[in-house]
PDB file of C-alpha atoms in Angstrom:
ATOM      1  CA  MET A   1       0.000   0.000   0.000  1.00 53.00           C
ATOM      2  CA  GLU A   2       2.837   2.367   0.881  1.00 59.00           C
ATOM      3  CA  LYS A   3       4.536   1.647  -2.474  1.00 61.00           C
ATOM      4  CA  ILE A   4       1.311   2.488  -4.333  1.00 58.00           C
ATOM      5  CA  ARG A   5       1.010   5.792  -2.472  1.00 63.00           C
ATOM      6  CA  LYS A   6       4.559   6.739  -3.463  1.00 67.00           C
ATOM      7  CA  ASN A   7       4.038   5.699  -7.089  1.00 71.00           C
ATOM      8  CA  LYS A   8       2.976   8.917  -8.819  1.00 76.00           C
ATOM      9  CA  ARG A   9       2.126   7.157 -12.063  1.00 80.00           C
ATOM     10  CA  THR A  10      -0.410   4.934 -10.314  1.00 79.00           C
ATOM     11  CA  ILE A  11      -1.966   7.947  -8.574  1.00 80.00           C
ATOM     12  CA  VAL A  12      -2.262   9.828 -11.869  1.00 82.00           C
ATOM     13  CA  LEU A  13      -3.746   6.742 -13.555  1.00 85.00           C
ATOM     14  CA  PHE A  14      -6.493   6.479 -10.958  1.00 83.00           C
ATOM     15  CA  LEU A  15      -7.194  10.216 -11.005  1.00 86.00           C
ATOM     16  CA  LEU A  16      -7.227  10.520 -14.801  1.00 89.00           C
ATOM     17  CA  PRO A  17     -10.840   9.296 -15.467  1.00 89.00           C
ATOM     18  CA  ALA A  18     -12.308  11.686 -12.882  1.00 89.00           C
ATOM     19  CA  VAL A  19     -10.164  14.583 -14.157  1.00 90.00           C
ATOM     20  CA  LEU A  20     -11.209  13.927 -17.773  1.00 92.00           C
ATOM     21  CA  ILE A  21     -14.898  13.803 -16.833  1.00 92.00           C
ATOM     22  CA  TYR A  22     -14.543  17.028 -14.842  1.00 89.00           C
ATOM     23  CA  LEU A  23     -12.761  18.734 -17.732  1.00 91.00           C
ATOM     24  CA  CYS A  24     -15.325  17.602 -20.311  1.00 90.00           C
ATOM     25  CA  PHE A  25     -18.465  18.436 -18.346  1.00 87.00           C
ATOM     26  CA  GLU A  26     -17.357  21.349 -16.140  1.00 86.00           C
ATOM     27  CA  VAL A  27     -14.222  23.219 -17.185  1.00 89.00           C
ATOM     28  CA  ILE A  28     -14.540  23.128 -20.999  1.00 91.00           C
ATOM     29  CA  PRO A  29     -18.264  24.165 -21.030  1.00 89.00           C
ATOM     30  CA  VAL A  30     -17.465  27.131 -18.753  1.00 89.00           C
ATOM     31  CA  ILE A  31     -14.588  28.222 -21.001  1.00 92.00           C
ATOM     32  CA  MET A  32     -16.727  27.825 -24.139  1.00 92.00           C
ATOM     33  CA  SER A  33     -19.575  29.767 -22.529  1.00 90.00           C
ATOM     34  CA  ILE A  34     -17.196  32.651 -21.750  1.00 92.00           C
ATOM     35  CA  TYR A  35     -15.915  32.487 -25.345  1.00 93.00           C
ATOM     36  CA  PHE A  36     -19.428  32.565 -26.839  1.00 92.00           C
ATOM     37  CA  SER A  37     -20.390  35.501 -24.592  1.00 92.00           C
ATOM     38  CA  PHE A  38     -18.121  37.788 -26.642  1.00 93.00           C
ATOM     39  CA  HIS A  39     -19.852  36.856 -29.895  1.00 90.00           C
ATOM     40  CA  ASP A  40     -23.194  37.330 -31.606  1.00 90.00           C
ATOM     41  CA  TRP A  41     -24.404  33.893 -32.687  1.00 87.00           C
ATOM     42  CA  PRO A  42     -27.861  32.307 -33.119  1.00 85.00           C
ATOM     43  CA  GLY A  43     -26.599  28.857 -32.053  1.00 77.00           C
ATOM     44  CA  ILE A  44     -26.700  27.405 -35.584  1.00 79.00           C
ATOM     45  CA  GLN A  45     -23.511  25.648 -36.613  1.00 76.00           C
ATOM     46  CA  ALA A  46     -23.682  26.786 -40.254  1.00 78.00           C
ATOM     47  CA  ILE A  47     -23.688  30.464 -39.251  1.00 82.00           C
ATOM     48  CA  PRO A  48     -20.269  31.893 -38.278  1.00 85.00           C
ATOM     49  CA  LEU A  49     -19.703  33.691 -34.990  1.00 86.00           C
ATOM     50  CA  GLU A  50     -19.481  37.482 -35.056  1.00 88.00           C
ATOM     51  CA  PHE A  51     -17.163  39.014 -32.479  1.00 90.00           C
ATOM     52  CA  VAL A  52     -18.911  41.848 -30.581  1.00 91.00           C
ATOM     53  CA  GLY A  53     -16.624  42.260 -27.561  1.00 88.00           C
ATOM     54  CA  LEU A  54     -18.435  43.451 -24.438  1.00 92.00           C
ATOM     55  CA  ASP A  55     -21.633  44.440 -26.244  1.00 92.00           C
ATOM     56  CA  ASN A  56     -23.567  41.465 -24.808  1.00 92.00           C
ATOM     57  CA  TYR A  57     -22.619  42.451 -21.260  1.00 93.00           C
ATOM     58  CA  LYS A  58     -23.462  46.124 -21.899  1.00 93.00           C
ATOM     59  CA  SER A  59     -26.907  45.216 -23.214  1.00 92.00           C
ATOM     60  CA  LEU A  60     -27.439  42.879 -20.263  1.00 91.00           C
ATOM     61  CA  PHE A  61     -26.860  45.502 -17.599  1.00 91.00           C
ATOM     62  CA  GLN A  62     -29.080  47.924 -19.510  1.00 92.00           C
ATOM     63  CA  ASN A  63     -31.858  45.326 -19.651  1.00 91.00           C
ATOM     64  CA  LYS A  64     -34.541  45.885 -17.000  1.00 93.00           C
ATOM     65  CA  VAL A  65     -35.617  42.234 -17.136  1.00 93.00           C
ATOM     66  CA  PHE A  66     -32.065  41.047 -16.369  1.00 94.00           C
ATOM     67  CA  LEU A  67     -31.747  43.510 -13.480  1.00 94.00           C
ATOM     68  CA  GLN A  68     -35.116  42.270 -12.166  1.00 95.00           C
ATOM     69  CA  SER A  69     -33.850  38.675 -12.409  1.00 94.00           C
ATOM     70  CA  LEU A  70     -30.792  39.587 -10.318  1.00 94.00           C
ATOM     71  CA  LYS A  71     -33.014  41.213  -7.700  1.00 94.00           C
ATOM     72  CA  ASN A  72     -35.282  38.158  -7.608  1.00 95.00           C
ATOM     73  CA  VAL A  73     -32.434  35.673  -7.284  1.00 94.00           C
ATOM     74  CA  PHE A  74     -30.779  37.635  -4.457  1.00 94.00           C
ATOM     75  CA  ILE A  75     -34.087  37.688  -2.567  1.00 95.00           C
ATOM     76  CA  TYR A  76     -34.354  33.956  -3.316  1.00 95.00           C
ATOM     77  CA  VAL A  77     -30.832  33.374  -1.919  1.00 93.00           C
ATOM     78  CA  ILE A  78     -31.304  35.386   1.276  1.00 94.00           C
ATOM     79  CA  VAL A  79     -34.691  33.882   2.186  1.00 95.00           C
ATOM     80  CA  SER A  80     -33.546  30.356   1.261  1.00 94.00           C
ATOM     81  CA  VAL A  81     -30.477  30.593   3.513  1.00 93.00           C
ATOM     82  CA  ILE A  82     -32.597  31.966   6.372  1.00 94.00           C
ATOM     83  CA  LEU A  83     -35.132  29.124   5.965  1.00 94.00           C
ATOM     84  CA  GLN A  84     -33.245  26.051   4.755  1.00 94.00           C
ATOM     85  CA  VAL A  85     -30.124  26.035   6.943  1.00 92.00           C
ATOM     86  CA  PRO A  86     -31.838  26.716  10.322  1.00 93.00           C
ATOM     87  CA  LEU A  87     -34.717  24.337   9.463  1.00 93.00           C
ATOM     88  CA  GLY A  88     -32.293  21.593   8.430  1.00 92.00           C
ATOM     89  CA  PHE A  89     -30.292  22.133  11.607  1.00 92.00           C
ATOM     90  CA  GLY A  90     -33.409  22.212  13.798  1.00 90.00           C
ATOM     91  CA  LEU A  91     -34.884  19.061  12.260  1.00 91.00           C
ATOM     92  CA  GLY A  92     -31.520  17.331  12.627  1.00 89.00           C
ATOM     93  CA  LEU A  93     -31.437  18.201  16.333  1.00 88.00           C
ATOM     94  CA  LEU A  94     -35.007  17.009  16.900  1.00 88.00           C
ATOM     95  CA  ILE A  95     -34.540  13.712  15.079  1.00 88.00           C
ATOM     96  CA  HIS A  96     -31.167  13.135  16.772  1.00 84.00           C
ATOM     97  CA  HIS A  97     -32.913  13.185  20.149  1.00 80.00           C
ATOM     98  CA  PHE A  98     -35.683  10.819  19.002  1.00 78.00           C
ATOM     99  CA  LYS A  99     -34.547   7.306  19.812  1.00 73.00           C
ATOM    100  CA  LYS A 100     -37.722   5.746  18.416  1.00 78.00           C
ATOM    101  CA  GLY A 101     -38.885   6.298  14.865  1.00 77.00           C
ATOM    102  CA  GLN A 102     -35.628   7.965  13.823  1.00 81.00           C
ATOM    103  CA  ARG A 103     -35.440   6.083  10.510  1.00 85.00           C
ATOM    104  CA  PHE A 104     -39.039   6.991   9.671  1.00 86.00           C
ATOM    105  CA  PHE A 105     -38.483  10.707  10.220  1.00 85.00           C
ATOM    106  CA  LYS A 106     -35.217  10.647   8.269  1.00 86.00           C
ATOM    107  CA  ALA A 107     -36.966   9.043   5.306  1.00 86.00           C
ATOM    108  CA  ALA A 108     -40.053  11.271   5.576  1.00 88.00           C
ATOM    109  CA  PHE A 109     -38.061  14.501   5.394  1.00 88.00           C
ATOM    110  CA  PHE A 110     -35.559  13.228   2.821  1.00 89.00           C
ATOM    111  CA  ILE A 111     -38.081  11.783   0.320  1.00 90.00           C
ATOM    112  CA  PRO A 112     -38.797  15.182  -1.361  1.00 89.00           C
ATOM    113  CA  MET A 113     -35.099  15.397  -2.191  1.00 88.00           C
ATOM    114  CA  ILE A 114     -35.126  12.186  -4.246  1.00 88.00           C
ATOM    115  CA  LEU A 115     -38.362  12.950  -6.109  1.00 88.00           C
ATOM    116  CA  SER A 116     -38.084  14.331  -9.635  1.00 87.00           C
ATOM    117  CA  VAL A 117     -38.408  18.098  -9.929  1.00 86.00           C
ATOM    118  CA  THR A 118     -41.331  17.670 -12.333  1.00 86.00           C
ATOM    119  CA  ALA A 119     -43.260  15.553  -9.830  1.00 89.00           C
ATOM    120  CA  VAL A 120     -42.599  18.033  -7.030  1.00 90.00           C
ATOM    121  CA  ALA A 121     -43.617  21.009  -9.201  1.00 87.00           C
ATOM    122  CA  LEU A 122     -46.852  19.311 -10.297  1.00 87.00           C
ATOM    123  CA  LEU A 123     -47.667  18.464  -6.678  1.00 90.00           C
ATOM    124  CA  TRP A 124     -47.220  22.085  -5.599  1.00 92.00           C
ATOM    125  CA  ASN A 125     -49.102  23.266  -8.646  1.00 90.00           C
ATOM    126  CA  PHE A 126     -52.156  21.408  -7.287  1.00 90.00           C
ATOM    127  CA  ILE A 127     -51.556  23.054  -3.893  1.00 92.00           C
ATOM    128  CA  TYR A 128     -51.290  26.553  -5.396  1.00 91.00           C
ATOM    129  CA  PHE A 129     -54.107  26.060  -7.923  1.00 87.00           C
ATOM    130  CA  PRO A 130     -55.753  29.501  -8.279  1.00 82.00           C
ATOM    131  CA  THR A 131     -59.411  28.483  -7.832  1.00 79.00           C
ATOM    132  CA  GLU A 132     -61.244  27.054  -4.827  1.00 80.00           C
ATOM    133  CA  LYS A 133     -60.208  23.598  -6.083  1.00 81.00           C
ATOM    134  CA  GLY A 134     -56.617  24.325  -5.136  1.00 85.00           C
ATOM    135  CA  ILE A 135     -55.563  22.543  -1.938  1.00 89.00           C
ATOM    136  CA  LEU A 136     -54.332  25.725  -0.219  1.00 90.00           C
ATOM    137  CA  ASN A 137     -57.355  27.815  -1.219  1.00 89.00           C
ATOM    138  CA  SER A 138     -59.718  24.976  -0.278  1.00 90.00           C
ATOM    139  CA  PHE A 139     -58.085  24.709   3.156  1.00 89.00           C
ATOM    140  CA  LEU A 140     -58.378  28.464   3.738  1.00 89.00           C
ATOM    141  CA  ILE A 141     -62.075  28.383   2.798  1.00 89.00           C
ATOM    142  CA  LYS A 142     -62.758  25.491   5.183  1.00 89.00           C
ATOM    143  CA  ILE A 143     -61.191  27.279   8.153  1.00 89.00           C
ATOM    144  CA  GLY A 144     -63.095  30.495   7.400  1.00 87.00           C
ATOM    145  CA  LEU A 145     -60.280  32.505   5.821  1.00 85.00           C
ATOM    146  CA  GLU A 146     -61.702  32.681   2.314  1.00 85.00           C
ATOM    147  CA  ASN A 147     -60.653  36.351   2.103  1.00 87.00           C
ATOM    148  CA  LEU A 148     -57.019  35.141   1.959  1.00 85.00           C
ATOM    149  CA  THR A 149     -57.561  32.939  -1.098  1.00 87.00           C
ATOM    150  CA  GLN A 150     -55.829  34.150  -4.230  1.00 88.00           C
ATOM    151  CA  GLN A 151     -53.920  33.185  -7.359  1.00 89.00           C
ATOM    152  CA  TRP A 152     -50.711  32.298  -5.584  1.00 90.00           C
ATOM    153  CA  LEU A 153     -48.438  31.859  -8.612  1.00 91.00           C
ATOM    154  CA  VAL A 154     -49.986  34.749 -10.547  1.00 90.00           C
ATOM    155  CA  ASN A 155     -49.969  37.437  -7.870  1.00 90.00           C
ATOM    156  CA  PRO A 156     -46.582  39.257  -8.029  1.00 90.00           C
ATOM    157  CA  LYS A 157     -46.663  39.731  -4.247  1.00 90.00           C
ATOM    158  CA  THR A 158     -46.795  35.990  -3.481  1.00 91.00           C
ATOM    159  CA  SER A 159     -45.382  34.148  -6.507  1.00 93.00           C
ATOM    160  CA  LEU A 160     -41.672  34.369  -5.616  1.00 94.00           C
ATOM    161  CA  MET A 161     -42.273  33.358  -2.008  1.00 94.00           C
ATOM    162  CA  CYS A 162     -44.341  30.398  -3.211  1.00 94.00           C
ATOM    163  CA  LEU A 163     -41.368  29.188  -5.248  1.00 94.00           C
ATOM    164  CA  ILE A 164     -39.052  29.633  -2.254  1.00 94.00           C
ATOM    165  CA  VAL A 165     -41.401  27.469  -0.174  1.00 94.00           C
ATOM    166  CA  VAL A 166     -41.237  24.722  -2.824  1.00 94.00           C
ATOM    167  CA  SER A 167     -37.415  24.841  -2.901  1.00 93.00           C
ATOM    168  CA  THR A 168     -37.257  24.790   0.901  1.00 94.00           C
ATOM    169  CA  TRP A 169     -39.613  21.794   1.154  1.00 93.00           C
ATOM    170  CA  THR A 170     -37.529  19.947  -1.423  1.00 92.00           C
ATOM    171  CA  SER A 171     -34.062  20.693  -0.035  1.00 92.00           C
ATOM    172  CA  VAL A 172     -34.390  20.968   3.739  1.00 93.00           C
ATOM    173  CA  GLY A 173     -34.144  17.179   4.186  1.00 91.00           C
ATOM    174  CA  TYR A 174     -30.704  17.173   2.596  1.00 92.00           C
ATOM    175  CA  TYR A 175     -29.326  19.734   5.056  1.00 93.00           C
ATOM    176  CA  MET A 176     -31.016  17.836   7.869  1.00 92.00           C
ATOM    177  CA  ILE A 177     -29.004  14.732   6.917  1.00 91.00           C
ATOM    178  CA  ILE A 178     -25.776  16.775   6.847  1.00 91.00           C
ATOM    179  CA  CYS A 179     -26.483  18.085  10.361  1.00 89.00           C
ATOM    180  CA  LEU A 180     -27.419  14.610  11.592  1.00 88.00           C
ATOM    181  CA  ALA A 181     -24.094  13.285  10.310  1.00 86.00           C
ATOM    182  CA  GLY A 182     -22.317  16.045  12.211  1.00 85.00           C
ATOM    183  CA  LEU A 183     -24.302  15.399  15.401  1.00 84.00           C
ATOM    184  CA  THR A 184     -23.183  11.773  15.490  1.00 81.00           C
ATOM    185  CA  SER A 185     -19.585  12.998  15.833  1.00 79.00           C
ATOM    186  CA  VAL A 186     -20.341  15.135  18.906  1.00 78.00           C
ATOM    187  CA  PRO A 187     -18.917  13.224  21.928  1.00 75.00           C
ATOM    188  CA  ASP A 188     -21.395  12.334  24.674  1.00 73.00           C
ATOM    189  CA  SER A 189     -18.845  13.509  27.227  1.00 71.00           C
ATOM    190  CA  VAL A 190     -19.046  17.082  25.854  1.00 70.00           C
ATOM    191  CA  VAL A 191     -22.852  17.096  26.064  1.00 70.00           C
ATOM    192  CA  GLU A 192     -22.750  15.659  29.583  1.00 68.00           C
ATOM    193  CA  ALA A 193     -20.192  18.271  30.646  1.00 72.00           C
ATOM    194  CA  GLY A 194     -22.487  20.956  29.243  1.00 70.00           C
ATOM    195  CA  ASP A 195     -25.398  19.555  31.273  1.00 68.00           C
ATOM    196  CA  LEU A 196     -23.308  19.698  34.439  1.00 66.00           C
ATOM    197  CA  ASP A 197     -22.346  23.296  33.702  1.00 68.00           C
ATOM    198  CA  GLY A 198     -25.999  24.266  33.295  1.00 67.00           C
ATOM    199  CA  ALA A 199     -26.043  24.429  29.486  1.00 68.00           C
ATOM    200  CA  THR A 200     -29.604  23.331  28.797  1.00 70.00           C
ATOM    201  CA  GLY A 201     -32.117  24.194  26.103  1.00 70.00           C
ATOM    202  CA  TRP A 202     -31.019  27.086  23.889  1.00 76.00           C
ATOM    203  CA  LYS A 203     -27.725  27.453  25.765  1.00 75.00           C
ATOM    204  CA  LYS A 204     -26.768  23.921  24.777  1.00 76.00           C
ATOM    205  CA  VAL A 205     -27.641  24.627  21.156  1.00 76.00           C
ATOM    206  CA  TRP A 206     -25.748  27.948  21.069  1.00 78.00           C
ATOM    207  CA  TYR A 207     -22.634  26.984  23.036  1.00 76.00           C
ATOM    208  CA  ILE A 208     -22.237  23.308  22.138  1.00 79.00           C
ATOM    209  CA  TYR A 209     -24.050  22.189  18.985  1.00 80.00           C
ATOM    210  CA  ILE A 210     -23.590  25.267  16.781  1.00 82.00           C
ATOM    211  CA  PRO A 211     -19.810  25.653  17.428  1.00 82.00           C
ATOM    212  CA  MET A 212     -19.215  21.946  16.905  1.00 83.00           C
ATOM    213  CA  LEU A 213     -21.346  21.838  13.740  1.00 85.00           C
ATOM    214  CA  TRP A 214     -19.993  25.075  12.299  1.00 86.00           C
ATOM    215  CA  GLU A 215     -18.262  23.348   9.355  1.00 86.00           C
ATOM    216  CA  PRO A 216     -21.417  21.430   8.256  1.00 87.00           C
ATOM    217  CA  LEU A 217     -23.466  24.616   8.679  1.00 89.00           C
ATOM    218  CA  LYS A 218     -20.954  26.586   6.613  1.00 88.00           C
ATOM    219  CA  MET A 219     -20.974  23.934   3.894  1.00 88.00           C
ATOM    220  CA  SER A 220     -24.797  23.878   3.882  1.00 90.00           C
ATOM    221  CA  THR A 221     -24.939  27.672   3.532  1.00 90.00           C
ATOM    222  CA  ILE A 222     -22.577  27.677   0.548  1.00 89.00           C
ATOM    223  CA  MET A 223     -24.527  24.838  -1.087  1.00 91.00           C
ATOM    224  CA  VAL A 224     -27.808  26.738  -0.665  1.00 92.00           C
ATOM    225  CA  ILE A 225     -26.302  29.899  -2.165  1.00 91.00           C
ATOM    226  CA  THR A 226     -24.742  28.213  -5.203  1.00 89.00           C
ATOM    227  CA  GLY A 227     -27.818  26.051  -5.772  1.00 90.00           C
ATOM    228  CA  VAL A 228     -30.241  28.987  -5.714  1.00 92.00           C
ATOM    229  CA  LEU A 229     -28.097  31.260  -7.909  1.00 90.00           C
ATOM    230  CA  LYS A 230     -28.401  28.767 -10.763  1.00 89.00           C
ATOM    231  CA  ILE A 231     -31.961  27.591 -10.022  1.00 91.00           C
ATOM    232  CA  PHE A 232     -33.995  26.917 -13.131  1.00 92.00           C
ATOM    233  CA  ASP A 233     -36.169  23.798 -13.085  1.00 89.00           C
ATOM    234  CA  THR A 234     -38.638  24.710 -10.312  1.00 90.00           C
ATOM    235  CA  VAL A 235     -39.122  28.227 -11.684  1.00 92.00           C
ATOM    236  CA  TYR A 236     -39.503  27.014 -15.267  1.00 92.00           C
ATOM    237  CA  ILE A 237     -42.136  24.378 -14.457  1.00 91.00           C
ATOM    238  CA  LEU A 238     -44.284  26.484 -12.114  1.00 92.00           C
ATOM    239  CA  THR A 239     -43.900  29.885 -13.810  1.00 91.00           C
ATOM    240  CA  PRO A 240     -42.464  29.258 -17.313  1.00 88.00           C
ATOM    241  CA  THR A 241     -42.873  32.867 -18.449  1.00 87.00           C
ATOM    242  CA  GLY A 242     -41.210  34.330 -15.348  1.00 89.00           C
ATOM    243  CA  GLY A 243     -44.408  35.278 -13.556  1.00 87.00           C
ATOM    244  CA  THR A 244     -46.579  38.367 -13.759  1.00 87.00           C
ATOM    245  CA  ASN A 245     -44.444  41.459 -14.410  1.00 90.00           C
ATOM    246  CA  ASN A 246     -41.335  39.208 -14.268  1.00 91.00           C
ATOM    247  CA  SER A 247     -41.943  38.638 -10.571  1.00 92.00           C
ATOM    248  CA  THR A 248     -40.273  35.193 -10.655  1.00 93.00           C
ATOM    249  CA  ILE A 249     -37.762  35.633 -13.483  1.00 94.00           C
ATOM    250  CA  VAL A 250     -34.264  34.429 -12.504  1.00 95.00           C
ATOM    251  CA  PRO A 251     -30.994  34.607 -14.499  1.00 94.00           C
ATOM    252  CA  ALA A 252     -31.032  30.897 -15.451  1.00 93.00           C
ATOM    253  CA  LEU A 253     -34.564  31.134 -16.869  1.00 94.00           C
ATOM    254  CA  LEU A 254     -33.666  34.315 -18.763  1.00 93.00           C
ATOM    255  CA  MET A 255     -30.551  32.566 -20.086  1.00 93.00           C
ATOM    256  CA  TYR A 256     -32.681  29.688 -21.381  1.00 93.00           C
ATOM    257  CA  ASN A 257     -35.148  32.050 -23.043  1.00 91.00           C
ATOM    258  CA  GLU A 258     -32.452  34.140 -24.727  1.00 90.00           C
ATOM    259  CA  ALA A 259     -30.348  31.211 -25.933  1.00 89.00           C
ATOM    260  CA  TYR A 260     -32.965  28.641 -26.953  1.00 87.00           C
ATOM    261  CA  ARG A 261     -36.211  30.543 -27.503  1.00 87.00           C
ATOM    262  CA  TYR A 262     -34.947  33.701 -29.140  1.00 87.00           C
ATOM    263  CA  GLY A 263     -31.692  32.408 -30.666  1.00 87.00           C
ATOM    264  CA  HIS A 264     -29.459  34.922 -28.850  1.00 89.00           C
ATOM    265  CA  TYR A 265     -26.806  32.385 -27.926  1.00 89.00           C
ATOM    266  CA  GLY A 266     -24.118  34.970 -27.243  1.00 91.00           C
ATOM    267  CA  LEU A 267     -26.392  36.892 -24.862  1.00 92.00           C
ATOM    268  CA  GLY A 268     -27.419  33.643 -23.157  1.00 92.00           C
ATOM    269  CA  SER A 269     -23.744  32.735 -22.714  1.00 93.00           C
ATOM    270  CA  ALA A 270     -23.106  36.158 -21.186  1.00 94.00           C
ATOM    271  CA  ILE A 271     -25.874  35.491 -18.630  1.00 94.00           C
ATOM    272  CA  ALA A 272     -24.352  32.079 -17.887  1.00 92.00           C
ATOM    273  CA  THR A 273     -20.956  33.741 -17.329  1.00 93.00           C
ATOM    274  CA  VAL A 274     -22.514  36.278 -14.963  1.00 93.00           C
ATOM    275  CA  ILE A 275     -24.163  33.437 -13.001  1.00 92.00           C
ATOM    276  CA  PHE A 276     -20.789  31.658 -12.764  1.00 91.00           C
ATOM    277  CA  VAL A 277     -18.957  34.794 -11.565  1.00 92.00           C
ATOM    278  CA  LEU A 278     -21.722  35.586  -9.046  1.00 90.00           C
ATOM    279  CA  SER A 279     -21.663  32.018  -7.689  1.00 88.00           C
ATOM    280  CA  VAL A 280     -17.899  32.130  -7.161  1.00 88.00           C
ATOM    281  CA  ALA A 281     -17.917  35.651  -5.678  1.00 89.00           C
ATOM    282  CA  VAL A 282     -20.830  35.078  -3.289  1.00 86.00           C
ATOM    283  CA  SER A 283     -19.440  31.684  -2.201  1.00 83.00           C
ATOM    284  CA  VAL A 284     -16.003  33.153  -1.442  1.00 85.00           C
ATOM    285  CA  PHE A 285     -17.553  36.117   0.391  1.00 85.00           C
ATOM    286  CA  SER A 286     -19.875  33.926   2.481  1.00 81.00           C
ATOM    287  CA  GLN A 287     -17.021  31.535   3.300  1.00 78.00           C
ATOM    288  CA  LYS A 288     -14.792  34.385   4.496  1.00 80.00           C
ATOM    289  CA  LEU A 289     -17.670  35.829   6.491  1.00 77.00           C
ATOM    290  CA  MET A 290     -18.376  32.508   8.201  1.00 73.00           C
ATOM    291  CA  ASN A 291     -14.665  31.793   8.762  1.00 72.00           C
ATOM    292  CA  ARG A 292     -14.623  34.636  11.277  1.00 64.00           C
ATOM    293  CA  ARG A 293     -16.213  32.206  13.684  1.00 59.00           C
ATOM    294  CA  GLU A 294     -14.111  29.083  14.083  1.00 55.00           C
ATOM    295  CA  SER A 295     -15.542  25.643  14.669  1.00 52.00           C
ATOM    296  CA  VAL A 296     -14.808  23.851  17.941  1.00 52.00           C
ATOM    297  CA  GLU A 297     -13.086  20.478  17.925  1.00 53.00           C
ATOM    298  CA  TYR A 298     -12.724  18.073  20.800  1.00 48.00           C
TER     299      TYR A 298
END
């Protein structure tokens, strides 16, 4: 085993398939997308590319729809982080302390994560159905709150939040599992010492569990941010046109429309490049911000 570890050729041989796959499906598409963003091209192979420099980026940041999509996605990111990470952490804590039925609760909260996006979107479409036949509207009518019934995915005031709820319901089980994995590594002796020192309830959570699970929480936060910045499928299925007055338009949906619906492949590539740069920048910023508080190891 030690000889294999020292043999660089063997290491390279084992790493080569993964590196090639990563290059083909991650690195090269990003480079090509950046290249296309400096050209005007309808996406048809027979038509040559026309170099336009930064014109695509200039038109983007002068486009009110694109600026609205950035605003929407930043709201989406902030609310998703506030909801998904604390909910995942809280559910992980609750289930960790349940000795009976732990497997059932793990499966129940994780099932939405393994369902197809189409199935999830159709399910929530029945919930948000705009008439009294919609599950949410029907429930409100039955409990005497019929004045609150509305067209949830059509109303600009509620449509974006409705999509955030769908994403939270789908993803929170994943972050719950991450927190549960971290909780299993917390020594019983540390928890017992905290009990003896009077750390109960919220004090135990704040002074013991959060510091010791800081790395999983940091990783979950970055995953939420990067996942939401490039979100497309849920938005496209529930509000394919971007909602009323572009209330649910996000950069990925606008990229799809520009590149594949309107044939503006260069402009779509520019949007993709902006999404990539934003994902990297926000991830680095959030990581540095969270690194100010160090995790505790025992």
